[in-house]
Coordinates of C-alpha atoms in Angstrom, one line a residue:
X1224 CA 75.5 103.6 96.1
X1225 CA 76.7 100.6 97.8
X1226 CA 75.4 97.3 96.5
X1227 CA 75.4 94.1 98.0
X1228 CA 74.3 90.4 97.2
X1229 CA 75.0 86.8 97.9
X1230 CA 74.2 84.2 95.9
X1231 CA 74.8 80.1 95.9
X1232 CA 77.4 78.9 93.6
X1233 CA 75.8 77.0 90.7
X1234 CA 78.7 74.6 90.4
X1235 CA 79.8 73.8 94.1
X1236 CA 77.1 72.9 96.6
X1237 CA 77.5 74.4 100.1
X1238 CA 79.6 77.6 98.4
X1239 CA 78.3 80.8 98.5
X1240 CA 79.7 84.0 96.3
X1241 CA 79.1 87.6 98.3
X1242 CA 79.4 90.7 96.0
X1243 CA 79.7 94.3 97.0
X1244 CA 79.8 97.1 94.4
X1245 CA 80.7 100.6 95.4
X1246 CA 79.5 103.6 93.0
X1247 CA 78.9 104.6 90.0
X1248 CA 82.4 107.0 90.1
X1249 CA 83.1 109.1 87.1
X1250 CA 86.4 109.9 85.9
X1251 CA 88.4 112.3 83.1
X1252 CA 92.0 111.3 83.0
X1253 CA 94.7 113.1 84.1
X1254 CA 96.1 110.3 86.5
X1255 CA 94.0 111.2 89.4
X1256 CA 94.2 109.5 92.5
X1257 CA 90.9 107.9 93.5
X1258 CA 90.8 105.9 97.1
X1259 CA 88.2 103.8 99.3
X1260 CA 88.6 102.6 102.5
X1261 CA 85.4 100.4 103.5
X1262 CA 84.3 98.4 106.3
X1263 CA 82.0 95.7 107.3
X1264 CA 82.1 94.5 103.3
X1265 CA 79.6 92.1 102.4
X1266 CA 76.5 90.6 104.3
X1267 CA 77.8 87.3 104.9
X1268 CA 77.0 87.4 108.7
X1269 CA 73.4 88.0 107.3
X1270 CA 74.1 84.1 106.3
X1271 CA 75.6 82.7 109.5
X1272 CA 74.2 80.8 112.5
X1273 CA 74.3 82.9 115.8
X1274 CA 76.0 79.9 117.1
X1275 CA 78.8 79.1 114.0
X1276 CA 80.9 82.3 112.5
X1277 CA 83.9 80.5 111.3
X1278 CA 84.1 81.0 107.6
X1279 CA 86.4 79.5 104.9
X1280 CA 87.0 81.9 102.0
X1281 CA 87.5 79.9 98.7
X1282 CA 88.2 82.3 96.0
X1283 CA 88.3 86.2 95.8
X1284 CA 89.0 89.7 93.7
X1285 CA 88.8 93.0 93.9
X1286 CA 89.1 95.7 90.7
X1287 CA 87.5 98.7 89.0
X1288 CA 84.2 97.3 87.1
X1289 CA 82.5 98.8 84.2
X1290 CA 78.6 99.3 84.0
X1291 CA 78.4 95.3 83.5
X1292 CA 80.8 94.7 86.0
X1293 CA 83.2 93.7 83.9
X1294 CA 87.0 94.6 84.8
X1295 CA 88.4 97.6 83.3
X1296 CA 91.7 96.9 81.9
X1297 CA 95.0 98.9 82.4
X1298 CA 95.0 101.3 80.6
X1299 CA 92.9 103.0 81.4
X1300 CA 92.8 102.1 85.1
X1301 CA 95.9 101.9 86.6
X1302 CA 95.6 100.0 90.3
X1303 CA 97.8 101.1 92.6
X1304 CA 96.5 98.6 94.9
X1305 CA 93.2 96.9 96.0
X1306 CA 93.4 95.2 99.2
X1307 CA 90.8 93.0 101.1
X1308 CA 91.5 92.4 104.5
X1309 CA 90.0 89.2 106.5
X1310 CA 89.2 91.1 109.7
X1311 CA 87.9 94.1 111.0
X1312 CA 90.5 96.8 112.1
X1313 CA 89.5 96.3 115.7
X1314 CA 90.1 92.3 115.9
X1315 CA 92.7 92.5 113.5
X1316 CA 95.4 92.1 115.8
X1317 CA 94.1 90.1 118.2
X1318 CA 93.8 87.4 115.8
X1319 CA 97.0 87.7 114.3
X1320 CA 99.1 88.0 118.1
X1321 CA 101.4 85.2 118.3
X1322 CA 104.2 85.1 121.1
X1323 CA 107.5 84.0 120.4
X1324 CA 110.4 83.4 123.0
X1325 CA 108.0 85.2 125.3
X1326 CA 107.2 88.4 123.6
X1327 CA 104.6 89.5 121.8
X1328 CA 105.6 89.4 117.7
X1329 CA 103.0 91.2 115.8
X1330 CA 103.9 90.6 112.3
X1331 CA 102.5 93.6 110.5
X1332 CA 99.1 95.2 109.3
X1333 CA 99.5 94.2 105.7
X1334 CA 97.3 90.5 106.7
X1335 CA 95.9 90.7 103.1
X1336 CA 93.9 87.9 101.9
X1337 CA 92.8 89.2 98.5
X1338 CA 95.0 91.7 96.3
X1339 CA 95.3 93.3 93.0
X1340 CA 97.8 95.8 91.7
X1341 CA 99.1 97.5 88.4
X1342 CA 101.0 94.1 87.2
X1343 CA 98.2 91.6 88.1
X1344 CA 96.5 92.0 84.9
X1345 CA 97.9 88.8 82.9
X1346 CA 99.1 88.8 78.8
X1347 CA 96.1 88.1 76.8
X1348 CA 97.6 84.9 76.0
X1349 CA 98.0 84.2 79.7
X1350 CA 93.8 85.3 80.3
X1351 CA 93.9 88.6 80.4
X1352 CA 91.5 89.4 83.4
X1353 CA 91.4 85.9 84.8
X1354 CA 94.3 86.7 86.8
X1355 CA 92.5 89.2 88.8
X1356 CA 90.4 86.4 90.4
X1357 CA 92.5 84.4 93.4
X1358 CA 91.3 80.8 94.3
X1359 CA 92.5 78.5 97.5
X1360 CA 94.0 75.2 96.7
X1361 CA 92.0 72.3 95.6
X1362 CA 90.3 70.7 98.7
X1363 CA 91.5 73.8 100.5
X1364 CA 90.6 77.5 101.9
X1365 CA 91.3 80.2 104.0
X1366 CA 90.1 79.9 107.3
X1367 CA 88.6 83.1 109.4
X1368 CA 87.8 82.3 112.8
X1369 CA 84.8 83.9 114.0
X1370 CA 83.8 86.3 111.1
X1371 CA 83.1 90.0 111.9
X1372 CA 83.3 91.6 108.2
X1373 CA 86.1 92.5 106.1
X1374 CA 87.6 95.9 104.8
X1375 CA 88.7 97.3 101.2
X1376 CA 91.4 99.5 100.4
X1377 CA 91.5 100.6 97.3
X1378 CA 93.6 103.3 95.1
X1379 CA 93.1 103.5 91.4
X1380 CA 94.5 106.0 89.0
X1381 CA 92.9 107.0 85.3
X1382 CA 95.9 107.1 83.7
X1383 CA 94.3 109.1 80.7
X1384 CA 95.3 112.7 79.6
X1385 CA 93.3 115.3 81.5
X1386 CA 90.0 116.3 80.2
X1387 CA 89.4 112.8 78.3
X1388 CA 85.6 111.3 77.6
X1389 CA 84.0 110.4 80.5
X1390 CA 84.8 106.9 82.3
X1391 CA 82.3 105.6 84.7
X1392 CA 83.0 102.6 86.6
X1393 CA 82.6 100.5 90.0
X1394 CA 85.0 99.4 93.1
X1395 CA 84.0 95.6 92.9
X1396 CA 84.5 93.1 95.5
X1397 CA 83.8 89.4 95.5
X1398 CA 84.5 86.3 97.6
X1399 CA 83.4 82.7 97.5
X1400 CA 83.1 81.2 100.9
X1401 CA 81.3 78.2 102.6
X1402 CA 81.3 77.0 106.2
X1403 CA 81.7 73.3 105.5
X1404 CA 85.1 71.5 106.4
X1405 CA 88.0 72.9 104.2
X1406 CA 91.6 72.0 105.0
X1407 CA 93.2 75.1 106.1
X1408 CA 95.7 77.0 103.9
X1409 CA 97.8 80.4 104.5
X1410 CA 98.3 83.2 102.0
X1411 CA 101.9 83.7 102.7
X1412 CA 103.8 86.8 101.7
X1413 CA 107.0 88.3 102.2
X1414 CA 109.1 91.3 100.6
X1415 CA 111.9 92.9 101.1
X1416 CA 112.8 95.5 104.0
X1417 CA 111.8 99.2 104.1
X1418 CA 114.6 101.2 103.7
X1419 CA 115.6 105.1 103.4
X1420 CA 113.0 107.7 102.8
X1421 CA 110.0 105.7 101.5
X1422 CA 106.5 104.7 102.1
X1423 CA 105.0 101.2 101.9
X1424 CA 107.9 98.5 102.2
X1425 CA 109.9 99.8 99.5
X1426 CA 113.5 100.6 98.7
X1427 CA 114.9 103.5 97.1
X1428 CA 117.8 102.8 94.6
X1429 CA 119.8 104.7 92.0
X1430 CA 118.5 105.9 88.6
X1431 CA 120.5 104.8 85.1
X1432 CA 122.3 101.9 87.3
X1433 CA 122.5 98.0 87.5
X1434 CA 121.3 96.9 91.1
X1435 CA 121.1 94.3 93.3
X1436 CA 119.3 93.5 96.6
X1437 CA 118.7 90.7 98.6
X1438 CA 116.8 89.7 101.6
X1439 CA 116.1 86.3 103.7
X1440 CA 112.8 84.8 105.3
X1441 CA 112.7 82.4 107.9
X1442 CA 110.1 80.0 107.8
X1443 CA 108.7 79.8 111.6
X1444 CA 105.1 79.0 113.4
X1445 CA 103.5 77.9 110.1
X1446 CA 104.9 74.2 110.5
X1447 CA 106.7 72.2 107.8
X1448 CA 104.4 72.0 104.4
X1449 CA 104.4 73.2 101.1
X1450 CA 103.5 76.0 98.9
X1451 CA 101.2 75.2 96.0
X1452 CA 103.3 75.6 93.1
X1453 CA 100.6 77.4 90.8
X1454 CA 100.4 79.7 93.4
X1455 CA 103.4 82.0 93.1
X1456 CA 103.4 85.2 92.3
X1457 CA 106.1 87.9 92.5
X1458 CA 105.3 91.2 92.5
X1459 CA 107.0 94.5 91.4
X1460 CA 107.0 98.0 89.5
X1461 CA 107.8 96.1 86.2
X1462 CA 109.5 99.2 84.4
X1463 CA 111.9 99.1 87.0
X1464 CA 112.3 95.5 87.3
X1465 CA 114.9 93.3 85.8
X1466 CA 115.1 89.8 87.4
X1467 CA 114.3 88.0 90.5
X1468 CA 115.6 84.8 92.0
X1469 CA 114.4 82.6 95.1
X1470 CA 116.7 80.8 96.7
X1471 CA 117.0 77.6 99.8
X1472 CA 119.7 76.7 101.6
X1473 CA 120.9 78.3 104.8
X1474 CA 124.3 79.3 103.4
X1475 CA 123.0 81.9 100.8
X1476 CA 122.3 85.0 102.5
X1477 CA 125.9 84.5 104.7
X1478 CA 127.4 84.3 101.4
X1479 CA 125.9 87.1 100.3
X1480 CA 126.8 89.3 103.2
X1481 CA 130.5 87.9 102.5
X1482 CA 130.7 89.0 99.0
X1483 CA 129.0 92.2 99.6
X1484 CA 131.7 93.4 102.2
X1485 CA 134.6 92.0 100.5
X1486 CA 133.7 94.0 97.5
X1487 CA 133.1 97.5 99.8
X1488 CA 129.2 97.6 98.5
X1489 CA 126.3 99.1 100.5
X1490 CA 122.7 97.8 100.2
X1491 CA 121.3 98.0 97.8
X1492 CA 124.7 96.9 95.7
X1493 CA 124.9 99.3 92.8
X1494 CA 126.9 99.0 89.5
X1495 CA 128.3 101.7 86.9
X1496 CA 125.9 103.5 84.2
X1497 CA 126.7 100.1 81.8
X1498 CA 124.2 97.7 80.9
X1499 CA 126.7 94.8 80.7
X1500 CA 127.3 95.5 84.3
X1501 CA 124.0 93.8 85.2
X1502 CA 125.3 90.7 83.4
X1503 CA 128.6 91.1 85.3
X1504 CA 126.6 91.6 88.8
X1505 CA 124.9 88.5 88.4
X1506 CA 127.6 86.3 87.3
X1507 CA 129.3 87.5 90.5
X1508 CA 126.2 87.2 92.8
X1509 CA 126.0 83.5 91.5
X1510 CA 130.0 82.8 91.7
X1511 CA 129.3 83.9 95.3
X1512 CA 126.6 81.6 96.0
X1513 CA 128.4 78.9 94.4
X1514 CA 131.3 79.6 96.4
X1515 CA 130.3 79.9 99.7
X1516 CA 126.5 79.0 99.7
X1517 CA 127.2 75.6 101.0
X1518 CA 125.9 72.1 99.2
X1519 CA 122.5 72.6 100.0
X1520 CA 121.7 75.8 97.5
X1521 CA 118.9 75.5 95.3
X1522 CA 117.0 77.7 93.0
X1523 CA 113.8 77.0 93.7
X1524 CA 111.9 80.2 91.7
X1525 CA 113.0 82.6 89.2
X1526 CA 111.6 85.6 86.8
X1527 CA 113.9 86.0 83.9
X1528 CA 112.3 89.3 82.8
X1529 CA 110.0 91.8 83.1
X1530 CA 106.5 91.7 81.8
X1531 CA 104.9 94.5 80.1
X1532 CA 102.5 95.6 77.4
X1533 CA 102.8 98.4 74.7
X1534 CA 99.4 100.4 74.3
X1535 CA 99.5 99.2 70.5
X1536 CA 98.8 96.0 71.0
X1537 CA 95.6 96.5 73.0
X1538 CA 92.6 96.6 70.4
X1539 CA 90.2 98.5 73.2
X1540 CA 92.6 101.9 73.0
X1541 CA 92.9 104.3 70.0
X1542 CA 96.0 106.1 69.0
X1543 CA 94.2 109.6 70.4
X1544 CA 93.6 108.4 73.8
X1545 CA 97.4 107.9 75.5
X1546 CA 100.7 108.4 74.5
X1547 CA 103.3 105.4 73.6
X1548 CA 104.1 103.8 76.8
X1549 CA 104.5 100.4 78.5
X1550 CA 102.3 98.9 81.0
X1551 CA 102.7 96.5 83.6
X1552 CA 101.5 92.8 83.2
X1553 CA 102.1 89.9 85.5
X1554 CA 105.4 88.1 85.2
X1555 CA 106.3 84.4 84.3
X1556 CA 107.4 83.0 87.4
X1557 CA 109.1 79.6 86.7
X1558 CA 109.2 77.5 90.0
X1559 CA 110.1 73.8 91.1
X1560 CA 107.4 71.3 91.0
X1561 CA 107.9 71.0 94.4
X1562 CA 108.5 73.9 97.1
X1563 CA 108.7 72.4 100.5
X1564 CA 109.5 74.2 103.2
X1565 CA 110.7 73.1 106.6
X1566 CA 110.3 74.6 110.4
X1567 CA 112.8 77.1 110.7
X1568 CA 114.3 76.9 107.1
X1569 CA 115.5 80.0 105.3
X1570 CA 114.8 81.5 101.8
X1571 CA 117.3 84.1 100.4
X1572 CA 115.7 86.5 98.0
X1573 CA 117.7 88.1 94.8
X1574 CA 116.1 90.9 92.6
X1575 CA 117.9 92.8 90.2
X1576 CA 116.8 96.4 88.7
X1577 CA 117.5 98.1 85.3
X1578 CA 114.9 100.5 84.7
X1579 CA 116.5 102.4 81.8
X1580 CA 116.1 98.8 79.7
X1581 CA 112.3 100.0 79.5
X1582 CA 111.9 103.4 77.9
X1583 CA 108.6 105.5 78.2
X1584 CA 107.3 103.9 81.2
X1585 CA 105.6 105.7 84.0
X1586 CA 107.3 105.8 87.4
X1587 CA 104.2 105.7 89.2
X1588 CA 106.0 106.4 92.5
X1589 CA 107.6 109.7 91.3
X1590 CA 103.7 111.0 90.3
X1591 CA 102.0 109.8 93.4
X1592 CA 104.5 111.2 95.8
X1593 CA 104.9 114.8 94.0
X1594 CA 100.8 115.0 93.8
X1595 CA 100.4 113.7 97.6
X1596 CA 102.9 116.7 98.4
X1597 CA 105.8 114.6 99.6
X1598 CA 108.4 115.1 97.0
X1599 CA 111.9 114.9 98.1
X1600 CA 115.1 116.3 96.4
X1601 CA 116.1 113.1 95.0
X1602 CA 112.5 112.5 93.3
X1603 CA 112.5 116.1 91.6
X1604 CA 115.9 115.4 90.3
X1605 CA 115.2 112.0 89.0
X1606 CA 118.4 110.3 90.5
X1607 CA 116.5 107.8 92.3
X1608 CA 113.1 105.7 92.1
X1609 CA 111.4 103.4 94.5
X1610 CA 110.7 99.6 94.2
X1611 CA 109.2 96.9 96.1
X1612 CA 109.8 93.2 95.8
X1613 CA 107.2 90.9 96.9
X1614 CA 106.7 87.2 97.2
X1615 CA 102.8 85.6 97.3
X1616 CA 102.0 82.2 97.6
X1617 CA 99.0 79.4 99.2
X1618 CA 101.4 77.3 102.2
X1619 CA 100.1 74.5 103.0
X1620 CA 101.1 72.2 106.2
X1621 CA 101.9 68.8 106.2
X1622 CA 99.2 68.1 108.9
X1623 CA 96.6 70.3 107.0
X1624 CA 93.7 67.7 107.0
X1625 CA 93.7 67.2 110.3
X1626 CA 94.4 70.4 111.5
X1627 CA 91.8 71.7 114.4
X1628 CA 90.1 75.3 113.9
X1629 CA 91.5 78.0 115.3
X1630 CA 91.4 78.4 119.3
X1631 CA 90.9 82.0 118.2
X1632 CA 94.1 82.8 120.2
X1633 CA 97.1 82.8 117.6
X1634 CA 99.6 82.8 120.3
X1635 CA 97.9 79.7 121.9
X1636 CA 97.5 78.0 118.2
X1637 CA 101.3 78.2 118.1
X1638 CA 101.8 76.7 121.3
X1639 CA 99.5 73.9 120.3
X1640 CA 101.1 73.7 116.8
X1641 CA 98.0 74.0 114.8
X1642 CA 98.8 77.9 113.6
X1643 CA 97.2 78.5 110.2
X1644 CA 96.0 81.9 109.7
X1645 CA 94.4 82.9 106.7
X1646 CA 97.2 85.4 105.4
X1647 CA 100.5 86.1 106.9
X1648 CA 102.9 89.1 106.2
X1649 CA 106.4 89.1 107.0

C-alpha cells in the first residue's frame, strides 16, 4: 500500500511537508535483506502551478517506521542505505551534466539529496532519531529546477535472530519544500575511489592490520564559498573504523605520496598485526605532512574515534532478543568554525582503520555478499574487509544570495558562473 499526503508547515509560512509511506511490511529476523526502489515519490506536483515547477527543498528524511510512523531504532532494523534522489532517472543525467575543458563531465550517479545509513542514528545524548532528519542551512535550500519527481532507493536488515517475533514497519520518506525564494545550497559529498573487487565505492584492506588510506577532492565548478559548520558528517562502517582527518593545503597529497613511495607501501598503507602500529603509522604520516606538506597545511576536521553502542544500553531490547554486539552510531565530527573553500582548492582525506579494536561486531559487507552469492575467497577466509569513507556537508557559494535559478543546463550554468545543484557527488 502507498500512502501520500502534503500538509502546510505549521511553523513556517509558505513551506509544505510531503510524506509517503510504503507498507506495512512484516519481518521475523534472520538478518534478511529487504529492498525498495520507488519512483515519482510524493504528490508535490499536484501543488505546483503549470508555469512554475521549480522547488526548493528545506529538509528531508527517509527511514523504517513503526505503525505510528516513529523511527525504528538500530537494532532491530539496520539501514544499509536509504537514499532520496532529487530527479527521476530519465532526467537525472541532463540535470547534472557539466562541461569541463570542452569535454562532458558526468559527476556520477550518486547525487543523493537526503540519506540515512546504519551510522546515522545518534547516541541518545546527542538526540538519537533526531539525527535522521537533515535540514538546509538557515535561509537556504536545495533548488530543484523543473521538478518532475523523486526516487527512493532503500535496503534494510532485521538483525534479530531467525524466527523472532513479528515486526511490522513502513518505509517512510518525507520532505519539506517551498516555492518561495531561498538562497541555494549544495549538498556536497565526496568519498574514496573504488578499489579491487568491491561494490559501491568501497576499498578493501586486510583484517587485523593497522591501515591508512588517503585521497583528495578538488573543489571545482561550485565557486568559492564555505561549508556550513554544523552540517558536516563522516560516513564509515564503525566496527572497522579508527579515525579520520581532513586537511587543506595544496602540498598534503604530494607529501603523502612521497612518504608512501619512500617506505615502499601500496595503497592502502598496511602495517603489521600490532595495535601500537596504528599510533606509529599516525606519527609517521603527521611527520610527513609537517615535513613536506608546505606552510599552508590546515587540519579542518577530524574524527578521533569510532562511535558504537552496546545493546545492553538500549532499553527497548531484552537480553533474549539479540546476542551481545555493538551497533553503529553517528560519529562526533570536530571541525574548524569556518571551513572556507576557494575555487580549485584541494582537500585531502586521511582515514585509519583497525577492526580488531571492536570485538563482537557485525561485518555487514561480508554477510551481504555471502547472501547475494558474490562471496570471494578473501571474504570467506576473513582475510579482508570492505570499507568506505565519505564526507558530506552543505556548501554555500559566496554569491548565493544573488544567484539566479538554473538555466536547466548545468554546463551553461558553469560557464555563466551560477552552478549550484541541489547535490553533488565526487
